[in-house]
Coordinates of C-alpha atoms in Angstrom, one line a residue:
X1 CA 15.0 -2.0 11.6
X2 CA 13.6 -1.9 15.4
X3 CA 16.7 0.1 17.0
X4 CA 18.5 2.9 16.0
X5 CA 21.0 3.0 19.4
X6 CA 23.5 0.9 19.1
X7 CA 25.1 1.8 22.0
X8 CA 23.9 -1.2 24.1
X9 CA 25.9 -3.5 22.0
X10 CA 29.2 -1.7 22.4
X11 CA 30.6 -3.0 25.6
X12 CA 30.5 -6.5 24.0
X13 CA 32.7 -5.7 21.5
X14 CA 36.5 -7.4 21.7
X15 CA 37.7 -6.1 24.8
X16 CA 39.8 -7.8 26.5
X17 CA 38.7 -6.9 29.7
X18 CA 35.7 -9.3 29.1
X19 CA 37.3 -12.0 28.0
X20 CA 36.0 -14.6 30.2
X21 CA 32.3 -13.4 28.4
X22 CA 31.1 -15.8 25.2
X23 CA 33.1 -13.7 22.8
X24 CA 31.0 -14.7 19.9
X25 CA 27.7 -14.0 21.1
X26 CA 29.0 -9.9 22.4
X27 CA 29.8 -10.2 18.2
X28 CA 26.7 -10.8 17.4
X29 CA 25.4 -8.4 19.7
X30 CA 27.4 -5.7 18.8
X31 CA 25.8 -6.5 15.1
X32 CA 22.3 -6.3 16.6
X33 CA 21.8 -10.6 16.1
X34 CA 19.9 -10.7 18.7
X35 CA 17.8 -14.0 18.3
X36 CA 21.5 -15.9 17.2
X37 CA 23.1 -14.4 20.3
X38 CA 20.4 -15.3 22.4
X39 CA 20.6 -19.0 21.0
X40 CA 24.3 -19.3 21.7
X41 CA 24.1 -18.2 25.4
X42 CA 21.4 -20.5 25.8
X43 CA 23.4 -23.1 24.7
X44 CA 26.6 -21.7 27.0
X45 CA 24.7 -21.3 29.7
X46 CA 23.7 -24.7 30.5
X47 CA 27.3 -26.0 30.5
X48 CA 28.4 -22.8 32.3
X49 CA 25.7 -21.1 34.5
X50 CA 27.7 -19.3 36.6
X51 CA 29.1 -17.3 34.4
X52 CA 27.6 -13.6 35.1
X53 CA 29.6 -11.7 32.0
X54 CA 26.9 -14.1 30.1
X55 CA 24.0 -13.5 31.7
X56 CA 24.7 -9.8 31.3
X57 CA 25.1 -10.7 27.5
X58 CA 22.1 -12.8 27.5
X59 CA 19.8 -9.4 28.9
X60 CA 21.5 -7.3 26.1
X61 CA 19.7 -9.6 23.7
X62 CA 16.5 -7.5 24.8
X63 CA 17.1 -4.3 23.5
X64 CA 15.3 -1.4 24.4
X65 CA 11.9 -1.9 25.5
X66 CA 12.0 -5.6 24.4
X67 CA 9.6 -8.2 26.6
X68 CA 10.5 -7.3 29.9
X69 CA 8.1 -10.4 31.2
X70 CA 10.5 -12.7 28.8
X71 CA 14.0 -11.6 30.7
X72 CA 12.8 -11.9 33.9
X73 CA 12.0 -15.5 33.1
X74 CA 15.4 -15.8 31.9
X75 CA 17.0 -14.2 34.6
X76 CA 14.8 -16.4 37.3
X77 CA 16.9 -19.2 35.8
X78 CA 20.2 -18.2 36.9
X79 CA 21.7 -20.3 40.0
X80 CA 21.7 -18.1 43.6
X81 CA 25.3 -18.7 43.8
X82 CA 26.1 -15.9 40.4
X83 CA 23.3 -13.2 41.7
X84 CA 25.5 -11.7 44.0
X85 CA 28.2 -11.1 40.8
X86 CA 28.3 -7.4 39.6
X87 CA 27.9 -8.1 36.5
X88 CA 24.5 -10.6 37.0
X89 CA 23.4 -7.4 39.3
X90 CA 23.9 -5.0 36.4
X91 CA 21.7 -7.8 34.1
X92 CA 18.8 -7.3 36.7
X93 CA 19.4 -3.6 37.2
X94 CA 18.7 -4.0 33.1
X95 CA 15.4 -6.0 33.7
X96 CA 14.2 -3.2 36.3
X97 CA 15.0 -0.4 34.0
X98 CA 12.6 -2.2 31.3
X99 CA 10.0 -2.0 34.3
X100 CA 10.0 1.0 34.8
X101 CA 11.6 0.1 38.3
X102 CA 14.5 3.3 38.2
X103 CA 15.4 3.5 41.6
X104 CA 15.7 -0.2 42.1
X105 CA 17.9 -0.5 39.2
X106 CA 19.8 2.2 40.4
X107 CA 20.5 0.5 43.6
X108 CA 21.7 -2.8 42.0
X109 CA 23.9 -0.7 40.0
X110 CA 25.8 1.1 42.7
X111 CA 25.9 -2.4 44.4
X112 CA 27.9 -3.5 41.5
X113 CA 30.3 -0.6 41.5
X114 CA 30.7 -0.8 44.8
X115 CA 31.9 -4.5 44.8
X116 CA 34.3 -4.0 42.1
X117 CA 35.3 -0.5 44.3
X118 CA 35.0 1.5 40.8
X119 CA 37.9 -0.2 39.2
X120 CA 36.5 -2.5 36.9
X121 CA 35.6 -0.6 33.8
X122 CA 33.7 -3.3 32.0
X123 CA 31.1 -3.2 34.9
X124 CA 31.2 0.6 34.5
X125 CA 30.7 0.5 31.0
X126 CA 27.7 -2.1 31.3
X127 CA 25.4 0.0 33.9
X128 CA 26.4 3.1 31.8
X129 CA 25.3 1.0 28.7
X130 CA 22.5 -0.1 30.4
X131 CA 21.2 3.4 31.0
X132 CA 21.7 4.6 27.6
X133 CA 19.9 1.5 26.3
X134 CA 16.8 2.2 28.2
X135 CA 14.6 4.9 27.7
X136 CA 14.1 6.0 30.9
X137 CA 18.1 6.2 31.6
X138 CA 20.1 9.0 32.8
X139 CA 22.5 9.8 30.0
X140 CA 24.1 12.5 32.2
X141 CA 24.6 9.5 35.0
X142 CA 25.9 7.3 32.7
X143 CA 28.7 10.3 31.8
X144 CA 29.5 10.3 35.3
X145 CA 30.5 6.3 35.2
X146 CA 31.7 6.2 32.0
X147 CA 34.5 8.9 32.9
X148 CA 35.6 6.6 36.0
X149 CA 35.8 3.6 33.2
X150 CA 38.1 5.7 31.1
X151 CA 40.7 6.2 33.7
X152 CA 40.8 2.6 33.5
X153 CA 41.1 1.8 30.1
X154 CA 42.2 5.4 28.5
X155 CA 42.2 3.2 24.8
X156 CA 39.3 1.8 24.8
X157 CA 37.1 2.9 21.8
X158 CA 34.3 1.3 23.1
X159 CA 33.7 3.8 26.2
X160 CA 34.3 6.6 23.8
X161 CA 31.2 5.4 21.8
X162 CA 29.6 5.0 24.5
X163 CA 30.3 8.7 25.4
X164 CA 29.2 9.9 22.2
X165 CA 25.9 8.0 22.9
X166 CA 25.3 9.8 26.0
X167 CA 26.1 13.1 24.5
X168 CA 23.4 12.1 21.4
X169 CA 21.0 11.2 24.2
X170 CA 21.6 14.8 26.0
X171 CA 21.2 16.3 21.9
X172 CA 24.4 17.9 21.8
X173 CA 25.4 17.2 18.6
X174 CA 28.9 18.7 18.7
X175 CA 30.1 16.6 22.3
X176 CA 28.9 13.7 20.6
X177 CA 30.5 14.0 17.1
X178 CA 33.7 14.6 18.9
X179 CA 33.5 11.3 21.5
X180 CA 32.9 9.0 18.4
X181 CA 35.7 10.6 16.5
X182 CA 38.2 10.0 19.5
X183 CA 36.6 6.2 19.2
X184 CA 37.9 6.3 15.6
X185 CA 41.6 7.4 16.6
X186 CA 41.0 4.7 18.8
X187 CA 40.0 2.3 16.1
X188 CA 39.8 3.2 13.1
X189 CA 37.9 0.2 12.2
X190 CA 35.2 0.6 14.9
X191 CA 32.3 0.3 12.4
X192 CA 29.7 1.5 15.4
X193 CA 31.5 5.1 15.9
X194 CA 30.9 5.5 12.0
X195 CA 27.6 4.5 12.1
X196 CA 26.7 6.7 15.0
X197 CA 28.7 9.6 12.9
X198 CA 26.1 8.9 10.1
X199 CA 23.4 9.0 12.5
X200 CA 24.2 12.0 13.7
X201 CA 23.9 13.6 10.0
X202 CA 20.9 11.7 9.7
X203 CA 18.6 14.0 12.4
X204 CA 20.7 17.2 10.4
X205 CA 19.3 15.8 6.6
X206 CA 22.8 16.1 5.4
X207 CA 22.5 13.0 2.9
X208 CA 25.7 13.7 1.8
X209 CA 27.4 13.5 4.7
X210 CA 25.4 10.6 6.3
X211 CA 25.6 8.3 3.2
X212 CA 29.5 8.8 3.5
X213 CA 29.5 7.6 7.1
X214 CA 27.6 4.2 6.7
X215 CA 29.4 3.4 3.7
X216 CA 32.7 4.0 5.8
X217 CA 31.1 2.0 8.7
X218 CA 30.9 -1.1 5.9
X219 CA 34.0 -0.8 4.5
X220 CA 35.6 -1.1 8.1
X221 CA 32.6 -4.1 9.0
X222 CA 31.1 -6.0 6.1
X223 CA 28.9 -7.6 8.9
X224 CA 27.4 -4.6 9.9
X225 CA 23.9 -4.6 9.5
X226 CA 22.9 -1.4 10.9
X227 CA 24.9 0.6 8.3
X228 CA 23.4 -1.7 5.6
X229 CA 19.5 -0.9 6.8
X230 CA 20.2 2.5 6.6
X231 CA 21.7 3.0 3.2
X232 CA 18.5 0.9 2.2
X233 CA 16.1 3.5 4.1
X234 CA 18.3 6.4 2.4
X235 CA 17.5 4.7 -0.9
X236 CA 13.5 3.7 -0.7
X237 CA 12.7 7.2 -1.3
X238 CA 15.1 7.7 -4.0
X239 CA 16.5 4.9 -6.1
X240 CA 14.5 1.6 -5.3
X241 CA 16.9 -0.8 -7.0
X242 CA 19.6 0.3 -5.0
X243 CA 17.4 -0.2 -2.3
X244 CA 16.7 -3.3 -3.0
X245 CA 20.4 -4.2 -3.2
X246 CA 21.4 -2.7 0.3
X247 CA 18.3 -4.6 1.8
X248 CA 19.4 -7.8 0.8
X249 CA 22.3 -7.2 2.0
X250 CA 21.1 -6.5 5.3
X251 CA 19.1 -9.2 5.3
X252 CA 22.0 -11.9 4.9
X253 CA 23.7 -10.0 7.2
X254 CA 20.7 -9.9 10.0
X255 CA 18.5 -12.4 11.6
X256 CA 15.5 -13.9 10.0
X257 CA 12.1 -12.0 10.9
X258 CA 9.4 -11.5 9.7
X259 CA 9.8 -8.1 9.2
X260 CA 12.3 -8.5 6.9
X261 CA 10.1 -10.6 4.9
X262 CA 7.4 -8.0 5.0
X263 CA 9.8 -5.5 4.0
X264 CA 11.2 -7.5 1.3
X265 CA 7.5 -7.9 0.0
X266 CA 6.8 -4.0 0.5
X267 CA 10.2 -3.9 -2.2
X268 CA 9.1 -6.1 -4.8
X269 CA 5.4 -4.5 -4.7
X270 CA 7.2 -0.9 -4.8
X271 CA 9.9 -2.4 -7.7
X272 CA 6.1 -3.7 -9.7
X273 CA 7.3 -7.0 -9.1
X274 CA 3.1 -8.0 -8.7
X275 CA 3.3 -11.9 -9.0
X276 CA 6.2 -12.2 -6.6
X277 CA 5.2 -10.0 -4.3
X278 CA 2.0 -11.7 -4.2
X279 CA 3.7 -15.0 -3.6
X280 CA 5.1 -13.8 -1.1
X281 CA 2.1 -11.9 1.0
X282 CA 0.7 -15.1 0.6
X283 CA 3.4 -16.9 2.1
X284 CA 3.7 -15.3 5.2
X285 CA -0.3 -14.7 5.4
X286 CA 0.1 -18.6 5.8
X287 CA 2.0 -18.4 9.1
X288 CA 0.5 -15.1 10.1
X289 CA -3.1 -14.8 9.1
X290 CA -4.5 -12.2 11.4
X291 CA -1.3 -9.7 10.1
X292 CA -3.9 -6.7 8.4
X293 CA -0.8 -5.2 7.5
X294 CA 0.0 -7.8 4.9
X295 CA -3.6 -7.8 3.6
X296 CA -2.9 -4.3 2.9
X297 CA 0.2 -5.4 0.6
X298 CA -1.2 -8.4 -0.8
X299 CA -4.1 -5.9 -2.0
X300 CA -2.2 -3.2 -3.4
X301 CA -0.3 -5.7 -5.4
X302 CA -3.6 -7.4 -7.1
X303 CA -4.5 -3.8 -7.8
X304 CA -0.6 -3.4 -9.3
X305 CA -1.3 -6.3 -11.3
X306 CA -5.3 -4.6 -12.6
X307 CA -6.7 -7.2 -10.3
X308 CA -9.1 -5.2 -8.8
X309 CA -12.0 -8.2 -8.1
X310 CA -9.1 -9.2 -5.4
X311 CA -7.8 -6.1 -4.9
X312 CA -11.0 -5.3 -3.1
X313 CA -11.4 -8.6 -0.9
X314 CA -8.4 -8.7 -0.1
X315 CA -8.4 -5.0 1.3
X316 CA -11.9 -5.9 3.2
X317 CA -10.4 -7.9 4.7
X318 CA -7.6 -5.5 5.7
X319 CA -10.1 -3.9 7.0
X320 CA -11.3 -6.7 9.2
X321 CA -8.0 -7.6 10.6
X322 CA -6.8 -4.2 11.4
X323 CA -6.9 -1.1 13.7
X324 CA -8.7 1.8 13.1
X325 CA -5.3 4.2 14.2
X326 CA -3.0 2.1 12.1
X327 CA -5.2 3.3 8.8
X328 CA -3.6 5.8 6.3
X329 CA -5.8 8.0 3.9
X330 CA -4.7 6.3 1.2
X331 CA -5.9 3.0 2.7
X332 CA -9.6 4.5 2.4
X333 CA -8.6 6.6 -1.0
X334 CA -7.8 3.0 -2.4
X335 CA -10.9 1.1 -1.0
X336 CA -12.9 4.7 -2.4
X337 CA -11.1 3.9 -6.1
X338 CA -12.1 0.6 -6.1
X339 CA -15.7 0.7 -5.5
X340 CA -15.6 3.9 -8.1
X341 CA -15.0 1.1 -11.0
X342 CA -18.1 -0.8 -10.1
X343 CA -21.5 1.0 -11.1
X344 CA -23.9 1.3 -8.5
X345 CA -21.4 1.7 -5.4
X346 CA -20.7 5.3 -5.6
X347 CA -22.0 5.9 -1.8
X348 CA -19.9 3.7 -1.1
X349 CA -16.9 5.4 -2.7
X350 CA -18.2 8.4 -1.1
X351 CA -18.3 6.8 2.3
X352 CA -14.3 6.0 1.7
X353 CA -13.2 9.2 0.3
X354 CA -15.2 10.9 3.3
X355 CA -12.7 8.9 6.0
X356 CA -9.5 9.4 3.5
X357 CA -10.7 13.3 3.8
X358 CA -10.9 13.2 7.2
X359 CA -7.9 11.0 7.7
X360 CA -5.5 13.1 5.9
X361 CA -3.0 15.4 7.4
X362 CA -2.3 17.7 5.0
X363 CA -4.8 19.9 4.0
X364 CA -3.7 20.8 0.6
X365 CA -3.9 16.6 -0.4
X366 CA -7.2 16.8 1.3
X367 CA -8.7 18.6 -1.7
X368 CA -7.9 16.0 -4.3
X369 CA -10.5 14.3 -1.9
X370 CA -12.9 17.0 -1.8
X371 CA -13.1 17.2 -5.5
X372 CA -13.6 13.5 -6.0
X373 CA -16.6 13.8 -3.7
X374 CA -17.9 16.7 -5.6
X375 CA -17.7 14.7 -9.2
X376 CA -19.7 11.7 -7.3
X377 CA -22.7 13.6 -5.7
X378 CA -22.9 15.7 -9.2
X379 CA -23.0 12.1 -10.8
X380 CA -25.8 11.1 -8.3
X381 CA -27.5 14.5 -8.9
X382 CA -27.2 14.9 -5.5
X383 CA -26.8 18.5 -5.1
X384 CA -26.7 19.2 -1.8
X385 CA -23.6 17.3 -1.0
X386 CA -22.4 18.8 -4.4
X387 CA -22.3 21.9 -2.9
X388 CA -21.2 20.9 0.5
X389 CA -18.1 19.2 -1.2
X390 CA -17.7 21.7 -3.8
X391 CA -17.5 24.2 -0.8
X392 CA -15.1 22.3 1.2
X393 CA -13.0 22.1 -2.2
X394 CA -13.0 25.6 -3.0
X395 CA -12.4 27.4 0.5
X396 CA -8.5 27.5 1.1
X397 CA -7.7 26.2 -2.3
X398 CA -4.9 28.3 -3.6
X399 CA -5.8 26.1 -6.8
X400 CA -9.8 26.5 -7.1
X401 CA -10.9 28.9 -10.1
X402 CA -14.1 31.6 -10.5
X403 CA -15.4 28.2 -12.3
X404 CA -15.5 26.2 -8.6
X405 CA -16.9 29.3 -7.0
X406 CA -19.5 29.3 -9.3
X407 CA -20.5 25.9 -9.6
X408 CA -20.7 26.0 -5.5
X409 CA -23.7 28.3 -5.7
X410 CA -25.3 26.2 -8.3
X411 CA -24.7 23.0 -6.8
X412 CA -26.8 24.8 -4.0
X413 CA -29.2 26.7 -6.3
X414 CA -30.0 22.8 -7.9
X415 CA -30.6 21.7 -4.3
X416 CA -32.9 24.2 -3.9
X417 CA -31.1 25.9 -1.3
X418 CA -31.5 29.5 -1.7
X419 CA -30.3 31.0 0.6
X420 CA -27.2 29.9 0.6
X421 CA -27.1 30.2 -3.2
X422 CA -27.4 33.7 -2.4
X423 CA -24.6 33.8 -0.2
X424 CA -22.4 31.9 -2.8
X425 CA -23.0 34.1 -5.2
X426 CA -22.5 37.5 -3.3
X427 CA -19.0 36.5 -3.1
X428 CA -18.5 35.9 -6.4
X429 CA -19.8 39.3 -7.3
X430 CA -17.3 41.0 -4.6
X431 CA -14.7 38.6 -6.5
X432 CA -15.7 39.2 -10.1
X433 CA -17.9 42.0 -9.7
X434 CA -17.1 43.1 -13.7
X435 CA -18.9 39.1 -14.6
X436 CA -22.4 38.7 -14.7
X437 CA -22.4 35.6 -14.1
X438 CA -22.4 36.3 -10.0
X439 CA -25.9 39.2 -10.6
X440 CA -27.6 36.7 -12.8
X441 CA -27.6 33.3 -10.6
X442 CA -28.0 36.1 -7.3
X443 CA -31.3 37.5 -8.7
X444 CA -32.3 34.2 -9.9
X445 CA -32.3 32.5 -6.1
X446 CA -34.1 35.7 -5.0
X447 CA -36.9 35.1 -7.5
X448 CA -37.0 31.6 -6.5
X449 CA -37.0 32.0 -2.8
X450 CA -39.1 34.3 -3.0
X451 CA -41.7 32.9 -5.6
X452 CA -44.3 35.4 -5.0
X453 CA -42.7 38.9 -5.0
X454 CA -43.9 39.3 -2.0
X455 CA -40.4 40.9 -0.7
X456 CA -39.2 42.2 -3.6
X457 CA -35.8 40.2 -3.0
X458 CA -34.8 39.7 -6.0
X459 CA -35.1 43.6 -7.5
X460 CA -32.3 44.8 -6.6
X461 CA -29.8 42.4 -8.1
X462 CA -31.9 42.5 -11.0
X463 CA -30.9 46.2 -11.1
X464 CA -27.6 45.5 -10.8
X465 CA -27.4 42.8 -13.6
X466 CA -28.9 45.1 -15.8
X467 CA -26.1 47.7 -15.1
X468 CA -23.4 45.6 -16.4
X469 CA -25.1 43.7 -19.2
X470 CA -26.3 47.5 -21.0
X471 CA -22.5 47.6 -21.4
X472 CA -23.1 45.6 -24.3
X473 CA -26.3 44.5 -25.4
X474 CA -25.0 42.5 -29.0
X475 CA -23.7 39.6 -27.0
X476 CA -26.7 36.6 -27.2
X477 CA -26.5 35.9 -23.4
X478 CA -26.5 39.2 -22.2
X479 CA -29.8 40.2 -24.6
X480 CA -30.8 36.8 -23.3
X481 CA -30.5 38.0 -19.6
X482 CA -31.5 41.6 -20.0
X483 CA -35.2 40.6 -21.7
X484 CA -35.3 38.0 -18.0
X485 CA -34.6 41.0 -16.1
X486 CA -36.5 43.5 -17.7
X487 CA -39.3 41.0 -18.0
X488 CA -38.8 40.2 -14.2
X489 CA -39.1 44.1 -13.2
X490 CA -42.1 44.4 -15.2
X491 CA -44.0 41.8 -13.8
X492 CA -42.9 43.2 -10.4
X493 CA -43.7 46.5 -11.0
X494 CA -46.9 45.2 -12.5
X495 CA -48.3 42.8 -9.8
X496 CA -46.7 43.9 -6.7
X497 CA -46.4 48.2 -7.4
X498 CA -49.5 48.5 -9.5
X499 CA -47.3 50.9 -11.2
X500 CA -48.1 50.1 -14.7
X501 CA -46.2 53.0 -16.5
X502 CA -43.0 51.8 -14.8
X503 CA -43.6 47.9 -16.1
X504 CA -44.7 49.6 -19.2
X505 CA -41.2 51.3 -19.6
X506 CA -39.1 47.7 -18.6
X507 CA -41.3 45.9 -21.5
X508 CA -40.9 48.6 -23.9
X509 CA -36.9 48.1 -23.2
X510 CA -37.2 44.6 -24.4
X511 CA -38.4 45.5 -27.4
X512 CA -36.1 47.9 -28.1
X513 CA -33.1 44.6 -28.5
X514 CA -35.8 42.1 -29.3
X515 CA -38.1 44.3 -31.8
X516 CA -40.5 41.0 -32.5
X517 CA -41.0 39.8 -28.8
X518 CA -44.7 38.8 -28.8
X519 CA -44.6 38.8 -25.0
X520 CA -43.7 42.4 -24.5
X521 CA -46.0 43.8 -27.1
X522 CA -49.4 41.7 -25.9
X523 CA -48.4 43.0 -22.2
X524 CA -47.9 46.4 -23.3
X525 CA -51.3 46.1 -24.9
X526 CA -52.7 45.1 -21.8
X527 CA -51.2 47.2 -19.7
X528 CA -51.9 50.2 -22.3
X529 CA -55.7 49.8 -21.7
X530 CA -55.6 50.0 -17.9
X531 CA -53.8 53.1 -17.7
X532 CA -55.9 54.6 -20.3
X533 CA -53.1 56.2 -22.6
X534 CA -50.8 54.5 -25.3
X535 CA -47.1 54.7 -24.3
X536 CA -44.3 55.7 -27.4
X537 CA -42.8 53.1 -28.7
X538 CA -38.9 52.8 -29.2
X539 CA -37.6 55.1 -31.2
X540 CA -40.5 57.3 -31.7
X541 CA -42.8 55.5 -33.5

């Protein structure tokens, strides 16, 4: 759906004071048929070009911010003799509003009152129409002109939906509600005034009250397509067969495009309808093949239908077609997942979850990211990214464990990187400090960083390892990790202090939880003879 005012249409609804206009076409206008009301002025302009109530028409056709370039080739066709009518000088005043040309259009506009000396309320209503249609209009101007109009016409429901526009434009919500209410006690039929009530509730997320309106807005105008487009948007989020229903019902009640067709794909794809949908990407890939967007759909319906050989083409060649700021992170989270399935490609995957990563906007879904990247680089035993994306996963991650935190410092203590192993690990200690887990890999990254003893790093978190595993001393890991780091002191004390009582003491503590250790009692031995006396042994003996 390309416009959600539907205030420019509203002045060609059946008023009589615009009778001599092509009443048809200001119907189909009023139910945003743009291309169909377009074709019939076309046709009722050549045997009646001096008509400027149709010319007017034929610029509402352009809605918005539609071609500008387009109308003024249009308009350029007019004969000189209906330029100088108000309402052909409202049409260009339209035209230089989609320019950008403000005070121009303003001057053909008060030209146009002028002529009609402020009495004519249909040329009111267009150049306050006009200036609610564009986006740089004066909605506070157009109140001004459209409160002349209703002196005019006081029963006119169209200029009270054209009030309530302005007052939507200005965002006050209440002025606005009220206008399209008195458009209602006007006519109750007005399907526009409903619709604008429902849009109203739309920008407040009152579902309730919004789904009410549009349905009333239907009930009073079957033809009303607006109404039927936004039931099916309510709906696509929520219930997708309903959905479907209220799209196809705008679509027979709308003009063809192909962005109906590519919504109507987008349906069946969503519904799992694969092989249609398929069909149907292909269909209008035929007529359009540079459309990336389509590519996209095609793809994620081979991948629906376990296609993933296509699936992947098709999306490089999304890829291709497309533009770098109309990608999504699940664009390159898709493209990641289908190169995960081949062996062989996972830097590639990487490369894709990278850009869905750095794509996404939420921070919380970027971590389903990070962790993918982390299982990759551990399956490439590439540990330095390991650590670098187990990092990124853990910090900020309400939902990251002790076990993340941990594997973060050994990703890094694989790599080789010690230092920062080190740094890992000190904050697991401050977060755990009652684990051993944090004092064990700590002390080992000191040893290995520094391989000689030469600093002594390592000592101290040695120490402190050995403080919490003497708690208990029958668990096999801890007497595991205790005979390391008494083994570790020993040697230090023993090559770097010369202080060979001390290393004496550490081996004799191994033995006293691992009795047989052939290691501790030949160094003991050794270290016996060069300080000249034989130490106790445990327990006395």
């Amino acid at each position: 759906m390309k416009y959600t005012v539907t205030a420019l249409a509203l002045i060609c609804s059946a008023s009589q004071s615009i009778a001599q206009q092509q009443p048809e076409a200001a119907q189909l206008i009023y139910h945003q048929r743009f291309e169909s009301a377009r074709e019939l002025l076309h046709a009722t302009l050549k045997t009646d070009p001096a008509n400027a109530g149709n010319w007017y028409l034929l610029a509402q056709t352009f809605p918005g911010a539609d071609d500008a370039a387009t109308l003024r080739e249009e308009l350029a066709a007019a004969p000189e003799a209906v330029r100088s009518e108000p309402m052909f000088k409202v049409a260009y005043g339209a035209l230089l509003m989609k320019e950008n040309k403000t005070d121009s259009a303003n001057a053909f506009f008060t030209q146009a009152i002028e002529a009609t000396r402020e009495k004519d309320a249909n040329v009111l209503a267009a150049v306050a129409n006009t200036h609610l249609d564009a986006k740089n209009g004066d909605p506070a101007y157009a109140l001004t002109v459209l409160d002349k109009a209703m002196k005019r016409e006081k029963k006119d429901a169209t200029l009270s939906a054209l009030q309530g526009d302005a007052y939507r434009r200005l965002g006050d919500g209440t002025a606005a509600y009220k206008a399209y209410s008195q458009a209602l006690d006007k006519d109750k039929n007005y399907a526009a005034a409903l619709y604008q009530l429902g849009k109203i509730f739309v920008a407040q997320k009152n579902d309730q009250l919004y789904v009410n309106y549009f349905e009333q807005a239907i009930a009073a105008d079957s033809l009303y397509a607006p109404a039927y487009y936004e039931l099916y948007y309510h709906y696509y989020y929520r219930d997708l067969p309903e959905a479907m229903s209220y799209f196809l019902k705008y679509q027979r009640h709308s003009d063809p495009s192909d962005e109906n067709e590519y919504q109507l794909t987008d349906l069946l794809y969503l519904s799992k309808n694969y092989e249609p949908a398929i069909a149907k990407a292909k269909t209008l890939l035929a007529a359009s093949p540079n459309n990336a967007r389509l590519y996209k759909l095609l793809a994620y319906s081979y991948l629906g239908n376990s296609d993933t050989a296509t699936a992947m083409e098709t999306m490089k060649q999304y890829f291709s077609k497309g533009h770098d700021s109309n990608y999504v992170a699940k664009d390159f989270e898709t493209m990641a997942e289908l190169y995960s399935t081949q062996a062989g490609m996972e830097d590639s995957a990487m490369a894709y979850y990278e850009k869905a990563a750095d794509r996404q906007q939420d921070s919380v879904a970027a971590y389903a990211y990070y962790k993918k990247l982390t299982d990759l680089s551990k399956k490439l035993k590439n540990y330095s990214l390991e650590a670098k994306y187990t990092g990124m996963y853990y910090t900020g991650n309400d939902q990251a464990t002790n076990l993340d935190l941990f594997n973060w410092g050994l990703a890094h203590f694989r790599a080789e990187e010690y230092i920062q192993a080190d740094t890992v690990f000190g904050s697991y200690i401050a977060k755990y400090p009652e684990q051993a887990f944090g004092y064990y890999w700590r002390a080992r990254a000191n040893s290995m960083q520094d391989s000689t003893m030469e600093a002594g790093t390592a000592i101290p978190h040695y120490h402190n390892l050995i403080a919490v595993l003497e708690k208990d001393t029958t668990n096999a890991t801890n007497k595991k990790w205790l005979i390391e780091a008494y083994g570790y002191i020993a040697a230090y004390e023993t090559n770097k202090e010369k202080d060979f009582p001390e290393a004496i003491a550490y081996l004799q503590k191994i033995l006293a939880i691992d009795p047989d250790n052939k290691d501790a009692q030949r160094y003991i031995s050794v270290l016996e003879k060069n300080v000249g006396t034989k130490q106790p042994t445990p327990g006395g003996k």
